[in-house]
Amino acid sequence: MQTVMFTCESEHESQVIGNSVNLYRHILSERGVDPTHYGPYPEGVGISLDWNDVQEAAVFIKPSTMTRMSIHMARAIREALLYKEKCGKDPEFSKTAGKLAARLTSEIWWAETTRL
């Protein structure tokens, strides 16, 4: 399985990730998506995650630590961050969410293109 390595650089970033992931669980429910069967890919790909696992992964993303996660988990967290960037009410959190999403995008791309 492909993995993504992500380094959180501050307590603020850690808070933004946690906040974004928790918020997005509610957004999934509002959209009629069962959070226990969330698919980070287009429908029909056959990969699903339990959003509880995504929330648990977000808890482990701490400042000054490198976190290893599956590429599927990284995609799920990135989607939550992108939502926060576009729809967040706090401009500072939204700006940070956008930067984090861009960094995760880069790490995902790197993981996908460096398969051995």
mmCIF file of C-alpha atoms in Angstrom:
data_model
loop_
_atom_site.group_PDB
_atom_site.id
_atom_site.type_symbol
_atom_site.label_atom_id
_atom_site.label_comp_id
_atom_site.label_asym_id
_atom_site.label_seq_id
_atom_site.Cartn_x
_atom_site.Cartn_y
_atom_site.Cartn_z
ATOM 1 C CA MET A 1 0.000 0.000 0.000
ATOM 2 C CA GLN A 2 1.252 3.467 -0.835
ATOM 3 C CA THR A 3 1.927 5.729 2.111
ATOM 4 C CA VAL A 4 2.178 9.454 2.544
ATOM 5 C CA MET A 5 4.553 11.115 4.991
ATOM 6 C CA PHE A 6 3.266 14.408 6.358
ATOM 7 C CA THR A 7 4.930 16.779 8.812
ATOM 8 C CA CYS A 8 2.786 19.105 10.882
ATOM 9 C CA GLU A 9 4.700 22.304 11.589
ATOM 10 C CA SER A 10 2.717 23.935 14.412
ATOM 11 C CA GLU A 11 -0.019 23.537 16.992
ATOM 12 C CA HIS A 12 -2.188 25.800 14.825
ATOM 13 C CA GLU A 13 -1.833 23.403 11.865
ATOM 14 C CA SER A 14 -2.712 20.470 14.102
ATOM 15 C CA GLN A 15 -5.835 22.294 15.290
ATOM 16 C CA VAL A 16 -6.872 23.173 11.734
ATOM 17 C CA ILE A 17 -6.543 19.536 10.640
ATOM 18 C CA GLY A 18 -8.568 18.267 13.600
ATOM 19 C CA ASN A 19 -11.214 20.954 13.196
ATOM 20 C CA SER A 20 -11.517 20.354 9.449
ATOM 21 C CA VAL A 21 -11.856 16.590 9.797
ATOM 22 C CA ASN A 22 -14.461 16.884 12.564
ATOM 23 C CA LEU A 23 -16.463 19.461 10.596
ATOM 24 C CA TYR A 24 -16.365 17.400 7.415
ATOM 25 C CA ARG A 25 -17.959 14.412 9.160
ATOM 26 C CA HIS A 26 -21.069 16.566 9.647
ATOM 27 C CA ILE A 27 -20.903 17.785 6.048
ATOM 28 C CA LEU A 28 -20.813 14.191 4.790
ATOM 29 C CA SER A 29 -23.941 13.396 6.810
ATOM 30 C CA GLU A 30 -25.694 16.520 5.505
ATOM 31 C CA ARG A 31 -24.882 15.400 1.959
ATOM 32 C CA GLY A 32 -26.427 12.000 2.615
ATOM 33 C CA VAL A 33 -23.072 10.188 2.699
ATOM 34 C CA ASP A 34 -22.698 7.517 5.365
ATOM 35 C CA PRO A 35 -19.518 8.559 7.232
ATOM 36 C CA THR A 36 -18.771 4.914 7.994
ATOM 37 C CA HIS A 37 -18.484 4.193 4.250
ATOM 38 C CA TYR A 38 -16.778 7.290 2.879
ATOM 39 C CA GLY A 39 -15.042 6.921 -0.487
ATOM 40 C CA PRO A 40 -12.108 9.274 -1.165
ATOM 41 C CA TYR A 41 -12.286 8.421 -4.862
ATOM 42 C CA PRO A 42 -15.009 8.642 -7.502
ATOM 43 C CA GLU A 43 -17.924 6.298 -6.990
ATOM 44 C CA GLY A 44 -17.307 2.762 -8.134
ATOM 45 C CA VAL A 45 -13.606 2.573 -7.284
ATOM 46 C CA GLY A 46 -14.398 0.266 -4.381
ATOM 47 C CA ILE A 47 -12.320 1.907 -1.656
ATOM 48 C CA SER A 48 -14.087 3.207 1.413
ATOM 49 C CA LEU A 49 -13.029 4.476 4.807
ATOM 50 C CA ASP A 50 -14.811 4.807 8.114
ATOM 51 C CA TRP A 51 -14.664 8.530 8.924
ATOM 52 C CA ASN A 52 -14.056 7.551 12.565
ATOM 53 C CA ASP A 53 -10.684 6.220 11.380
ATOM 54 C CA VAL A 54 -9.998 9.498 9.587
ATOM 55 C CA GLN A 55 -10.768 11.398 12.789
ATOM 56 C CA GLU A 56 -8.493 9.071 14.754
ATOM 57 C CA ALA A 57 -5.669 9.617 12.259
ATOM 58 C CA ALA A 58 -6.106 13.387 12.556
ATOM 59 C CA VAL A 59 -5.649 13.147 16.333
ATOM 60 C CA PHE A 60 -2.166 11.697 15.796
ATOM 61 C CA ILE A 61 -1.024 14.570 13.564
ATOM 62 C CA LYS A 62 0.914 16.652 16.070
ATOM 63 C CA PRO A 63 3.341 19.574 15.757
ATOM 64 C CA SER A 64 6.922 18.732 14.785
ATOM 65 C CA THR A 65 6.113 15.104 14.047
ATOM 66 C CA MET A 66 6.114 13.193 10.807
ATOM 67 C CA THR A 67 2.958 11.133 10.370
ATOM 68 C CA ARG A 68 2.749 8.173 8.017
ATOM 69 C CA MET A 69 -0.698 7.414 6.607
ATOM 70 C CA SER A 70 -2.223 5.572 3.695
ATOM 71 C CA ILE A 71 -2.727 7.520 0.530
ATOM 72 C CA HIS A 72 -6.482 6.974 0.977
ATOM 73 C CA MET A 73 -6.370 8.567 4.438
ATOM 74 C CA ALA A 74 -4.359 11.499 3.078
ATOM 75 C CA ARG A 75 -6.947 12.048 0.335
ATOM 76 C CA ALA A 76 -9.749 12.067 2.906
ATOM 77 C CA ILE A 77 -7.963 14.593 5.121
ATOM 78 C CA ARG A 78 -7.150 16.726 2.078
ATOM 79 C CA GLU A 79 -10.824 16.777 1.078
ATOM 80 C CA ALA A 80 -11.775 17.983 4.563
ATOM 81 C CA LEU A 81 -9.110 20.694 4.383
ATOM 82 C CA LEU A 82 -10.294 21.830 0.945
ATOM 83 C CA TYR A 83 -13.841 22.144 2.281
ATOM 84 C CA LYS A 84 -12.567 24.170 5.241
ATOM 85 C CA GLU A 85 -10.590 26.423 2.900
ATOM 86 C CA LYS A 86 -13.641 27.187 0.763
ATOM 87 C CA CYS A 87 -16.399 27.252 3.377
ATOM 88 C CA GLY A 88 -14.732 27.969 6.708
ATOM 89 C CA LYS A 89 -15.943 30.902 8.779
ATOM 90 C CA ASP A 90 -12.557 31.771 10.304
ATOM 91 C CA PRO A 91 -10.321 33.386 7.651
ATOM 92 C CA GLU A 92 -7.094 32.358 9.408
ATOM 93 C CA PHE A 93 -8.186 28.702 9.699
ATOM 94 C CA SER A 94 -9.376 28.749 6.075
ATOM 95 C CA LYS A 95 -6.063 30.124 4.833
ATOM 96 C CA THR A 96 -4.102 27.534 6.820
ATOM 97 C CA ALA A 97 -6.417 24.763 5.586
ATOM 98 C CA GLY A 98 -5.638 25.759 1.998
ATOM 99 C CA LYS A 99 -1.896 25.664 2.637
ATOM 100 C CA LEU A 100 -2.160 22.278 4.353
ATOM 101 C CA ALA A 101 -4.266 20.896 1.494
ATOM 102 C CA ALA A 102 -1.625 22.051 -0.996
ATOM 103 C CA ARG A 103 1.129 20.359 1.009
ATOM 104 C CA LEU A 104 -0.876 17.147 1.247
ATOM 105 C CA THR A 105 -1.551 17.288 -2.498
ATOM 106 C CA SER A 106 2.184 17.459 -3.076
ATOM 107 C CA GLU A 107 2.844 14.517 -0.747
ATOM 108 C CA ILE A 108 0.081 12.455 -2.381
ATOM 109 C CA TRP A 109 1.462 13.191 -5.833
ATOM 110 C CA TRP A 110 4.947 12.219 -4.686
ATOM 111 C CA ALA A 111 3.659 8.940 -3.216
ATOM 112 C CA GLU A 112 1.746 8.124 -6.399
ATOM 113 C CA THR A 113 4.602 8.882 -8.763
ATOM 114 C CA THR A 114 7.419 7.171 -6.888
ATOM 115 C CA ARG A 115 6.013 3.652 -6.802
ATOM 116 C CA LEU A 116 8.710 1.030 -6.666
#
